[in-house]
Amino acid sequence: MNRVKKIVCCKIKRITGLLLLMLIFSLSAYSQHGKGVMISGRIISTEKEIVDFATVHLKGTGFGSATNREGLYHIKAPGGEYTLVVSAMGYKTIEKKVVLRRGERIKMNFTITPDVKELSEVVISTSGVNRVNKSAFNAVAIDATKLHNSTQDLASALTKVPGVKLRESGGVGSDMNLSLDGMSGKNIKLFIDGVPQDGVGGSFSLNNIPINFAERIEVYRGVVPVGFGTDALGGVINIVTGNKRRTFVDASYSYGSFNTHKSYVNVGHTADNGFTFEINAFQNYSDNNYWIDTPVEHYDEVVDEDGWVSGWDSEKIERVKRFHDTYHNEAVVGKVGLVNKPFADRLMLTFTYSQNDKEIQNGVVQEIVYGQKRRKGHSFMPSVEYRKRNLLLKGLDVNLTANYNRNITQNIDTATYEYNWLGQMRYKKGKLGEQSYQDYKSSTDNWNGTFTANYHLGESHAFVLNHVLMGYERKPTSSANITDATGAAQYSKIEKKSRKNITGLSYRYSHKDLWNVSVFGKYYNQYSSGPRNTNNDDTSSNNRVSYEESAGSTGAFGYGIAATYLFLDGFQAKFSYEKALRLPTADELFGDDDMELGDAGLKPEHSHNVNASLSYSHEFGKHSIYVEGGFVYRNTKDFIRRLTGTFLAGSSQYAAYMNHGRVRTMGWNAEVRYNYSKWFSIGGNFTDLNTRDYERYGLNGSESTTYKVRMPNIPYLFANVDASFYAHHLFGKGNLLTVTYDNYYVHEFPLHWENHGASNKKGVPSQFSHNLSLVYSLKNSRYNFSLECKNFTDEKLYDNFSLQKAGRAFYGKIRYYFNR
């Protein structure tokens, strides 16, 4: 027993000695560490944006840190010579020698440069939008700077995004409708630098703003972050103009077919003391006198008691030139303010003025021809923007925006003649106006206030509270002078008002850089007053509508969830669901007092929305690939549908908006992209959507004849492919030649219900257009020259109700760019 005790005691002594030795070494190491050198600093991008989750470490050691949400890092290490490495996803890695001396505290700030991956014309820029692409929402960002040498506008640049379809009724300045995953343009909200652009007028629409206006375009499809404070079901398009500390000049001019002129000037400067100003100005002009193919009504020389005899053969197609479609618009945007001050990260006052003048060649269908009808107007919008990080307490960021817009629109239709497509005119006995006699000027007032508070609790938790208050009012500023018996006089004289309140709250949890999830809730409220359609039934395109003045309000709750997961090497999965409410827009509620009839009694669209996607990206040597597939599901109640017909008594055709029971959309899209170094890029995307009527019973209780039939006038299958070749340092260092080919295919789609009679079988045919462009840049893009041929096969292109667009067209552009 004593021997055992001795052995145990001996082992205890040895263990105790070993523990004491380990403790001495630990205390020694701790003492040395405590006497180490502290190195800290902030990481920002060349765009002056904070870079969070960047990695900062001493090469070859275990000493390192990740930047927090303020972009700050802290490293404590023993003295010595090291190589400090700064790296972040989407940015170029920096390495710098550093000497750490005991007792010192070193501060080292770094500005890192974006590592932009060129994807032909569409460039996914990880600078500034890295957190957008990595978010749980179905989002993509387009680097617009790579398109600044083209003659594109913002709308056409969006067509390279999967699921996006641009529909225009004609040439420059024509009405535009942008759809995302089958949801129409009314479901998609436009923001500029996070400020909503509701009611800014046609002169400031996406197809009028040149691509040079934007630095990048963020596209949120389906479920939208609470921070935007919107009721969009289809998604959000946010135009980011860029907030940079620099002096710059960007000026360009282009000329092309149909006497088309476009010019753009952007100058700005930010001083070291934070004072900043910027001026944006642009204009568009075109005769739009392109050739179309259409039936022509011939005016004979034989006169009857009414004045004329006409000859009309709807089956005989003739080639004619548009003759009354001149359009021009001008806009100027001035900004002045302060950045990076103790009381405000950004305080900006902006003034926007725009005007337009448009000759109206035809009505809502091509068979209707006008020779004197026109529309013109102007808009003035002041706005203020305030942003501050860590307001009052650490982690609380506040954004405040407010704008007011006064928009004046004048519709002129006083002709005593009517026209055919040959430009011939004949006297209209006893009737004034080509559609409805008017010289009508209306004033529209829009105002918007948005408050957003972001609170970050640690590295993983974030809360967002957003509230938006919007107001709209339209009233005549001159006599309507509508004297015909169509009922338009009653409709136009009724004042139109709308108010919206939307409140949202969300919570996001992020687990390192692997996955994050957001849950959110919204409350919607709307009040509207104006002309209400007492016969809201769209079972026939020729249904008569009757209007009376009405007022009402609606309110509802919505909620949703969005999540993303990055796994393996290069894979990312996204999923989102939302029970949403889409409030009717001002155009749907009140029309345009001309060719579009609204309905103040429209019900909001209620929808269950699901988005899911899986993507994979990989780089191997000089090669890189990107593949993405997505699924979309929409179940919409009280779907708001646009129809055309003779809704008012008389012969004039109008467009009108009506609720249509329940509509279901299911579809998918795919994108593939391959790049070889900096020399070649090819890729494309494909979208297939199935949007069908799921309202089983009509108003009279009988089963609907269109139950489960495809919804008319909605493109459902489209695709595009593009390829670019790059020749660097051609005829000089810093020069670049870019040759790009792209195409766009749209499968045929019906204009009317597919299962109705032969007279309703008319549809929009399949179309396959091709474009070529050549851009030569000198002196690192200071001087730029481009040539473009659009639709070089002269394909017949159609969008809305078979309205034909321009055929083959040529354009040239020169651009000067200076940035210091």
Tab-separated table of C-alpha atoms in Angstrom, residues 265-657:
chain	number	residue	atom	x	y	z
A	265	VAL	CA	-22.808	66.382	-70.276
A	266	ASN	CA	-21.855	65.508	-66.703
A	267	VAL	CA	-19.424	67.622	-64.668
A	268	GLY	CA	-18.690	67.558	-60.962
A	269	HIS	CA	-16.187	68.173	-58.213
A	270	THR	CA	-15.760	67.222	-54.568
A	271	ALA	CA	-13.361	69.317	-52.511
A	272	ASP	CA	-11.239	68.093	-49.621
A	273	ASN	CA	-13.492	69.979	-47.175
A	274	GLY	CA	-16.486	67.881	-48.287
A	275	PHE	CA	-18.223	70.436	-50.508
A	276	THR	CA	-19.524	68.769	-53.650
A	277	PHE	CA	-21.494	69.730	-56.728
A	278	GLU	CA	-22.546	67.982	-59.914
A	279	ILE	CA	-24.463	68.923	-63.069
A	280	ASN	CA	-26.085	66.376	-65.370
A	281	ALA	CA	-27.703	67.499	-68.635
A	282	PHE	CA	-28.969	65.497	-71.591
A	283	GLN	CA	-31.270	65.762	-74.610
A	284	ASN	CA	-32.868	63.439	-77.159
A	285	TYR	CA	-34.301	64.315	-80.559
A	286	SER	CA	-35.627	62.127	-83.385
A	287	ASP	CA	-37.986	62.412	-86.338
A	288	ASN	CA	-38.847	58.704	-85.867
A	289	ASN	CA	-39.697	58.625	-89.594
A	290	TYR	CA	-38.977	54.941	-90.109
A	291	TRP	CA	-40.826	52.585	-92.468
A	292	ILE	CA	-43.621	50.280	-91.295
A	293	ASP	CA	-45.912	47.676	-92.888
A	294	THR	CA	-49.613	48.214	-92.336
A	295	PRO	CA	-53.039	48.293	-94.013
A	296	VAL	CA	-53.732	51.746	-95.496
A	297	GLU	CA	-57.060	53.506	-95.786
A	298	HIS	CA	-57.176	55.253	-99.192
A	299	TYR	CA	-59.090	58.489	-99.699
A	300	ASP	CA	-60.783	58.531	-103.124
A	301	GLU	CA	-61.495	61.623	-105.124
A	302	VAL	CA	-65.198	60.731	-105.310
A	303	VAL	CA	-67.138	62.840	-102.838
A	304	ASP	CA	-70.406	61.734	-101.229
A	305	GLU	CA	-72.786	63.620	-98.991
A	306	ASP	CA	-70.477	63.209	-96.004
A	307	GLY	CA	-67.557	64.675	-97.918
A	308	TRP	CA	-65.469	61.617	-98.887
A	309	VAL	CA	-65.458	57.976	-99.867
A	310	SER	CA	-62.655	55.824	-98.500
A	311	GLY	CA	-61.205	52.512	-99.566
A	312	TRP	CA	-60.070	50.100	-96.822
A	313	ASP	CA	-58.680	46.587	-97.166
A	314	SER	CA	-57.384	45.231	-93.850
A	315	GLU	CA	-55.718	42.272	-95.599
A	316	LYS	CA	-53.636	44.396	-97.975
A	317	ILE	CA	-50.322	45.370	-96.373
A	318	GLU	CA	-48.388	48.367	-97.714
A	319	ARG	CA	-45.009	49.863	-96.779
A	320	VAL	CA	-45.298	53.466	-95.569
A	321	LYS	CA	-43.175	55.961	-93.658
A	322	ARG	CA	-44.173	57.529	-90.345
A	323	PHE	CA	-44.657	61.256	-90.840
A	324	HIS	CA	-45.901	62.750	-87.542
A	325	ASP	CA	-43.733	61.303	-84.791
A	326	THR	CA	-41.058	63.900	-83.962
A	327	TYR	CA	-39.936	63.792	-80.338
A	328	HIS	CA	-37.523	65.785	-78.246
A	329	ASN	CA	-36.821	66.083	-74.549
A	330	GLU	CA	-34.300	67.939	-72.420
A	331	ALA	CA	-33.336	67.477	-68.777
A	332	VAL	CA	-30.884	68.972	-66.302
A	333	VAL	CA	-30.051	67.666	-62.828
A	334	GLY	CA	-28.112	69.868	-60.423
A	335	LYS	CA	-26.685	68.629	-57.108
A	336	VAL	CA	-24.980	70.557	-54.336
A	337	GLY	CA	-24.125	69.492	-50.814
A	338	LEU	CA	-21.641	68.165	-48.272
A	339	VAL	CA	-20.077	64.744	-47.745
A	340	ASN	CA	-18.027	63.133	-44.963
A	341	LYS	CA	-18.825	65.732	-42.312
A	342	PRO	CA	-19.216	64.974	-38.560
A	343	PHE	CA	-22.933	65.757	-38.695
A	344	ALA	CA	-23.650	64.039	-42.020
A	345	ASP	CA	-22.007	61.457	-44.224
A	346	ARG	CA	-24.041	62.930	-47.063
A	347	LEU	CA	-26.285	65.991	-47.192
A	348	MET	CA	-27.404	66.737	-50.722
A	349	LEU	CA	-29.889	69.113	-52.346
A	350	THR	CA	-30.925	68.182	-55.898
A	351	PHE	CA	-32.945	70.061	-58.515
A	352	THR	CA	-34.281	68.261	-61.581
A	353	TYR	CA	-35.956	69.980	-64.524
A	354	SER	CA	-37.143	68.158	-67.635
A	355	GLN	CA	-39.394	68.897	-70.597
A	356	ASN	CA	-40.666	67.026	-73.626
A	357	ASP	CA	-42.664	67.586	-76.803
A	358	LYS	CA	-44.085	64.624	-78.685
A	359	GLU	CA	-46.065	64.383	-81.897
A	360	ILE	CA	-48.489	61.458	-81.625
A	361	GLN	CA	-48.535	59.404	-84.815
A	362	ASN	CA	-51.037	56.695	-83.902
A	363	GLY	CA	-53.361	55.513	-81.180
A	364	VAL	CA	-53.209	52.414	-79.026
A	365	VAL	CA	-53.363	50.283	-82.186
A	366	GLN	CA	-51.503	50.892	-85.452
A	367	GLU	CA	-54.629	51.178	-87.614
A	368	ILE	CA	-55.450	54.528	-85.963
A	369	VAL	CA	-53.480	57.372	-87.610
A	370	TYR	CA	-53.042	60.922	-86.355
A	371	GLY	CA	-51.572	63.870	-88.251
A	372	GLN	CA	-51.809	66.803	-85.804
A	373	LYS	CA	-52.296	65.376	-82.306
A	374	ARG	CA	-49.457	66.089	-79.851
A	375	ARG	CA	-48.503	66.092	-76.164
A	376	LYS	CA	-46.011	68.253	-74.328
A	377	GLY	CA	-45.075	68.988	-70.767
A	378	HIS	CA	-42.441	69.840	-68.233
A	379	SER	CA	-41.496	68.800	-64.728
A	380	PHE	CA	-39.606	70.379	-61.827
A	381	MET	CA	-38.483	68.323	-58.821
A	382	PRO	CA	-36.421	69.536	-55.850
A	383	SER	CA	-35.248	66.842	-53.431
A	384	VAL	CA	-33.131	66.550	-50.297
A	385	GLU	CA	-31.113	63.599	-49.036
A	386	TYR	CA	-29.520	63.071	-45.617
A	387	ARG	CA	-27.429	60.051	-44.571
A	388	LYS	CA	-25.528	59.480	-41.325
A	389	ARG	CA	-23.806	56.435	-39.872
A	390	ASN	CA	-23.712	55.896	-36.104
A	391	LEU	CA	-26.227	58.632	-35.369
A	392	LEU	CA	-26.529	59.126	-31.586
A	393	LEU	CA	-25.319	55.569	-30.916
A	394	LYS	CA	-22.937	53.119	-32.535
A	395	GLY	CA	-24.575	50.908	-35.119
A	396	LEU	CA	-27.524	53.197	-35.912
A	397	ASP	CA	-27.564	54.472	-39.500
A	398	VAL	CA	-30.290	56.865	-40.639
A	399	ASN	CA	-31.366	57.855	-44.171
A	400	LEU	CA	-33.868	60.614	-44.876
A	401	THR	CA	-35.090	61.598	-48.345
A	402	ALA	CA	-37.840	63.940	-49.456
A	403	ASN	CA	-38.890	65.234	-52.862
A	404	TYR	CA	-41.643	67.250	-54.462
A	405	ASN	CA	-42.511	67.128	-58.142
A	406	ARG	CA	-44.700	69.511	-60.152
A	407	ASN	CA	-45.517	68.047	-63.559
A	408	ILE	CA	-47.473	69.979	-66.217
A	409	THR	CA	-48.903	68.038	-69.166
A	410	GLN	CA	-50.768	69.496	-72.141
A	411	ASN	CA	-52.744	67.320	-74.573
A	412	ILE	CA	-53.585	69.048	-77.867
A	413	ASP	CA	-56.143	67.554	-80.230
A	414	THR	CA	-57.981	70.306	-82.146
A	415	ALA	CA	-57.708	69.136	-85.771
A	416	THR	CA	-60.662	69.373	-88.133
A	417	TYR	CA	-59.100	66.768	-90.456
A	418	GLU	CA	-58.331	63.092	-90.250
A	419	TYR	CA	-55.297	61.363	-91.822
A	420	ASN	CA	-54.294	58.080	-93.402
A	421	TRP	CA	-50.854	56.415	-93.461
A	422	LEU	CA	-50.011	58.153	-96.759
A	423	GLY	CA	-50.186	61.511	-95.004
A	424	GLN	CA	-53.352	62.426	-96.889
A	425	MET	CA	-56.022	64.289	-94.962
A	426	ARG	CA	-59.737	64.783	-95.305
A	427	TYR	CA	-62.187	67.120	-93.632
A	428	LYS	CA	-64.199	65.726	-90.719
A	429	LYS	CA	-67.657	67.162	-91.144
A	430	GLY	CA	-69.317	68.022	-87.854
A	431	LYS	CA	-66.517	66.626	-85.679
A	432	LEU	CA	-63.464	68.261	-84.118
A	433	GLY	CA	-60.353	66.468	-82.845
A	434	GLU	CA	-58.764	63.329	-84.234
A	435	GLN	CA	-59.601	61.352	-81.106
A	436	SER	CA	-61.489	63.697	-78.756
A	437	TYR	CA	-61.411	67.474	-79.149
A	438	GLN	CA	-59.253	69.012	-76.433
A	439	ASP	CA	-56.615	71.562	-75.615
A	440	TYR	CA	-56.236	70.382	-72.064
A	441	LYS	CA	-53.537	71.231	-69.547
A	442	SER	CA	-53.305	69.370	-66.253
A	443	SER	CA	-51.103	69.928	-63.227
A	444	THR	CA	-49.829	66.972	-61.219
A	445	ASP	CA	-48.254	67.327	-57.779
A	446	ASN	CA	-46.259	64.444	-56.313
A	447	TRP	CA	-44.464	64.443	-53.003
A	448	ASN	CA	-42.621	61.734	-51.156
A	449	GLY	CA	-40.950	61.369	-47.781
A	450	THR	CA	-38.870	58.340	-46.783
A	451	PHE	CA	-37.317	57.487	-43.414
A	452	THR	CA	-35.020	54.483	-42.992
A	453	ALA	CA	-33.195	53.415	-39.832
A	454	ASN	CA	-30.662	50.566	-39.876
A	455	TYR	CA	-29.446	49.242	-36.528
A	456	HIS	CA	-26.562	46.747	-36.475
A	457	LEU	CA	-26.155	44.734	-33.289
A	458	GLY	CA	-22.739	43.111	-33.431
A	459	GLU	CA	-21.560	41.479	-36.642
A	460	SER	CA	-24.529	39.150	-37.141
A	461	HIS	CA	-27.741	41.016	-36.331
A	462	ALA	CA	-29.366	43.908	-38.173
A	463	PHE	CA	-32.758	45.622	-37.938
A	464	VAL	CA	-34.329	47.927	-40.544
A	465	LEU	CA	-37.313	50.218	-40.027
A	466	ASN	CA	-38.715	52.062	-43.031
A	467	HIS	CA	-41.676	54.362	-43.533
A	468	VAL	CA	-42.770	55.980	-46.795
A	469	LEU	CA	-45.453	58.623	-47.227
A	470	MET	CA	-46.479	59.502	-50.789
A	471	GLY	CA	-49.010	61.983	-52.126
A	472	TYR	CA	-50.444	62.569	-55.596
A	473	GLU	CA	-52.893	65.168	-56.902
A	474	ARG	CA	-53.928	66.050	-60.446
A	475	LYS	CA	-56.266	68.815	-61.492
A	476	PRO	CA	-56.938	70.813	-64.684
A	477	THR	CA	-55.204	74.192	-64.958
A	478	SER	CA	-57.151	75.231	-68.073
A	479	SER	CA	-60.568	74.400	-69.515
A	480	ALA	CA	-60.812	70.846	-70.724
A	481	ASN	CA	-62.671	71.978	-73.861
A	482	ILE	CA	-63.788	68.431	-74.581
A	483	THR	CA	-67.051	68.851	-76.443
A	484	ASP	CA	-67.659	65.465	-78.066
A	485	ALA	CA	-70.103	62.902	-76.759
A	486	THR	CA	-67.575	60.234	-75.870
A	487	GLY	CA	-67.806	60.776	-72.129
A	488	ALA	CA	-64.173	61.910	-71.893
A	489	ALA	CA	-65.263	65.356	-70.722
A	490	GLN	CA	-66.820	63.958	-67.571
A	491	TYR	CA	-63.759	61.795	-66.919
A	492	SER	CA	-61.185	64.597	-67.356
A	493	LYS	CA	-62.908	67.221	-65.228
A	494	ILE	CA	-62.895	65.085	-62.060
A	495	GLU	CA	-59.987	65.927	-59.730
A	496	LYS	CA	-57.760	62.985	-58.857
A	497	LYS	CA	-55.991	62.389	-55.532
A	498	SER	CA	-54.054	59.569	-53.932
A	499	ARG	CA	-52.152	58.989	-50.677
A	500	LYS	CA	-49.930	56.027	-49.766
A	501	ASN	CA	-48.398	54.950	-46.465
A	502	ILE	CA	-46.085	51.940	-46.339
A	503	THR	CA	-44.291	50.821	-43.171
A	504	GLY	CA	-41.814	47.963	-43.047
A	505	LEU	CA	-39.717	46.257	-40.372
A	506	SER	CA	-37.100	43.565	-40.986
A	507	TYR	CA	-34.545	41.515	-39.057
A	508	ARG	CA	-31.463	39.951	-40.663
A	509	TYR	CA	-29.117	37.364	-39.231
A	510	SER	CA	-25.760	36.751	-40.939
A	511	HIS	CA	-23.498	33.824	-40.180
A	512	LYS	CA	-19.998	34.896	-41.164
A	513	ASP	CA	-19.831	34.943	-44.950
A	514	LEU	CA	-21.691	31.675	-45.460
A	515	TRP	CA	-25.397	32.370	-45.103
A	516	ASN	CA	-27.878	35.002	-44.045
A	517	VAL	CA	-31.631	35.199	-43.611
A	518	SER	CA	-34.078	38.119	-43.405
A	519	VAL	CA	-37.640	38.125	-42.106
A	520	PHE	CA	-39.868	41.144	-42.574
A	521	GLY	CA	-43.364	42.558	-42.300
A	522	LYS	CA	-45.102	45.456	-44.056
A	523	TYR	CA	-48.261	47.486	-43.629
A	524	TYR	CA	-49.868	49.140	-46.671
A	525	ASN	CA	-52.481	51.879	-46.743
A	526	GLN	CA	-53.875	53.889	-49.672
A	527	TYR	CA	-56.549	56.536	-50.110
A	528	SER	CA	-57.740	57.530	-53.590
A	529	SER	CA	-60.352	59.884	-54.957
A	530	GLY	CA	-61.303	60.281	-58.620
A	531	PRO	CA	-63.348	58.797	-61.477
A	532	ARG	CA	-64.484	55.247	-60.704
A	533	ASN	CA	-65.565	52.757	-63.341
A	534	THR	CA	-69.018	51.441	-62.427
A	535	ASN	CA	-68.650	48.499	-64.815
A	536	ASN	CA	-65.327	46.858	-63.920
A	537	ASP	CA	-65.617	43.726	-66.048
A	538	ASP	CA	-63.027	42.798	-68.657
A	539	THR	CA	-64.838	39.877	-70.268
A	540	SER	CA	-64.975	41.845	-73.524
A	541	SER	CA	-62.429	44.220	-74.995
A	542	ASN	CA	-65.309	46.399	-76.236
A	543	ASN	CA	-67.091	46.735	-72.885
A	544	ARG	CA	-68.405	50.226	-72.283
A	545	VAL	CA	-67.221	51.938	-69.124
A	546	SER	CA	-69.104	54.498	-67.099
A	547	TYR	CA	-67.499	56.848	-64.597
A	548	GLU	CA	-68.639	58.553	-61.419
A	549	GLU	CA	-66.690	60.451	-58.787
A	550	SER	CA	-65.715	58.231	-55.878
A	551	ALA	CA	-63.353	58.030	-52.881
A	552	GLY	CA	-62.149	55.164	-50.736
A	553	SER	CA	-59.238	53.667	-48.809
A	554	THR	CA	-57.671	50.265	-48.305
A	555	GLY	CA	-55.136	48.728	-45.950
A	556	ALA	CA	-53.474	45.360	-45.442
A	557	PHE	CA	-50.476	43.568	-43.921
A	558	GLY	CA	-47.781	41.635	-45.736
A	559	TYR	CA	-44.812	39.545	-44.664
A	560	GLY	CA	-41.977	37.473	-46.056
A	561	ILE	CA	-38.612	35.781	-45.712
A	562	ALA	CA	-35.432	35.773	-47.809
A	563	ALA	CA	-32.368	33.573	-47.348
A	564	THR	CA	-29.114	32.732	-49.103
A	565	TYR	CA	-26.476	30.064	-48.559
A	566	LEU	CA	-22.955	29.897	-50.010
A	567	PHE	CA	-21.616	26.367	-50.031
A	568	LEU	CA	-18.898	24.194	-51.490
A	569	ASP	CA	-16.695	26.289	-53.754
A	570	GLY	CA	-18.548	28.840	-55.869
A	571	PHE	CA	-22.160	27.728	-55.283
A	572	GLN	CA	-24.858	30.066	-53.993
A	573	ALA	CA	-28.517	29.261	-53.325
A	574	LYS	CA	-31.232	31.853	-52.778
A	575	PHE	CA	-34.870	31.575	-51.690
A	576	SER	CA	-37.493	34.188	-50.913
A	577	TYR	CA	-41.223	34.264	-50.212
A	578	GLU	CA	-43.558	37.207	-49.738
A	579	LYS	CA	-47.245	37.759	-49.130
A	580	ALA	CA	-47.479	41.179	-50.726
A	581	LEU	CA	-49.844	43.938	-51.670
A	582	ARG	CA	-49.360	46.040	-54.813
A	583	LEU	CA	-51.263	49.310	-54.662
A	584	PRO	CA	-52.541	50.715	-57.985
A	585	THR	CA	-50.321	53.372	-59.528
A	586	ALA	CA	-51.474	56.878	-60.424
A	587	ASP	CA	-51.623	55.923	-64.126
A	588	GLU	CA	-53.846	52.948	-63.353
A	589	LEU	CA	-56.063	54.947	-61.024
A	590	PHE	CA	-56.364	58.091	-63.158
A	591	GLY	CA	-55.067	57.369	-66.685
A	592	ASP	CA	-53.352	60.129	-68.630
A	593	ASP	CA	-56.410	62.285	-69.514
A	594	ASP	CA	-55.817	61.385	-73.149
A	595	MET	CA	-55.597	57.832	-74.494
A	596	GLU	CA	-55.353	55.961	-71.169
A	597	LEU	CA	-58.398	55.613	-68.923
A	598	GLY	CA	-57.905	54.891	-65.232
A	599	ASP	CA	-60.216	53.715	-62.494
A	600	ALA	CA	-60.046	55.117	-58.958
A	601	GLY	CA	-62.010	52.073	-57.808
A	602	LEU	CA	-59.288	49.576	-58.743
A	603	LYS	CA	-58.518	47.033	-56.045
A	604	PRO	CA	-54.919	46.400	-54.990
A	605	GLU	CA	-53.214	43.269	-56.257
A	606	HIS	CA	-52.712	40.617	-53.552
A	607	SER	CA	-49.974	38.146	-54.299
A	608	HIS	CA	-48.010	35.192	-52.958
A	609	ASN	CA	-44.536	35.353	-54.508
A	610	VAL	CA	-41.767	32.754	-54.495
A	611	ASN	CA	-38.261	33.137	-55.964
A	612	ALA	CA	-35.521	30.523	-55.893
A	613	SER	CA	-32.169	30.371	-57.675
A	614	LEU	CA	-28.921	28.418	-57.741
A	615	SER	CA	-25.706	29.836	-59.188
A	616	TYR	CA	-22.148	28.632	-59.683
A	617	SER	CA	-19.037	30.623	-60.543
A	618	HIS	CA	-15.505	29.383	-61.011
A	619	GLU	CA	-12.178	30.649	-62.292
A	620	PHE	CA	-9.444	28.348	-63.607
A	621	GLY	CA	-6.411	30.006	-65.044
A	622	LYS	CA	-7.452	32.471	-67.710
A	623	HIS	CA	-10.940	30.992	-67.915
A	624	SER	CA	-14.032	31.834	-65.873
A	625	ILE	CA	-17.604	30.598	-66.012
A	626	TYR	CA	-20.882	31.641	-64.423
A	627	VAL	CA	-24.087	29.600	-64.481
A	628	GLU	CA	-27.401	30.483	-62.851
A	629	GLY	CA	-30.873	28.986	-62.892
A	630	GLY	CA	-33.953	30.497	-61.263
A	631	PHE	CA	-37.587	29.634	-60.552
A	632	VAL	CA	-40.451	32.090	-60.069
A	633	TYR	CA	-44.014	31.607	-58.824
A	634	ARG	CA	-46.745	34.252	-58.540
A	635	ASN	CA	-50.332	33.733	-57.410
A	636	THR	CA	-52.060	37.088	-57.834
A	637	LYS	CA	-55.572	38.048	-56.832
A	638	ASP	CA	-57.272	41.100	-58.417
A	639	PHE	CA	-54.640	41.201	-61.160
A	640	ILE	CA	-54.690	44.652	-62.835
A	641	ARG	CA	-54.946	44.186	-66.586
A	642	ARG	CA	-54.545	46.742	-69.398
A	643	LEU	CA	-57.054	46.465	-72.257
A	644	THR	CA	-57.725	48.396	-75.442
A	645	GLY	CA	-61.099	49.018	-77.060
A	646	THR	CA	-63.940	51.467	-77.638
A	647	PHE	CA	-64.691	51.741	-73.947
A	648	LEU	CA	-66.413	55.124	-74.216
A	649	ALA	CA	-69.408	55.777	-76.439
A	650	GLY	CA	-68.168	56.767	-79.887
A	651	SER	CA	-65.577	55.367	-82.257
A	652	SER	CA	-62.323	56.389	-80.519
A	653	GLN	CA	-60.164	53.641	-79.047
A	654	TYR	CA	-58.695	53.880	-75.560
A	655	ALA	CA	-56.664	51.789	-73.140
A	656	ALA	CA	-58.222	51.039	-69.762
A	657	TYR	CA	-57.244	49.226	-66.554
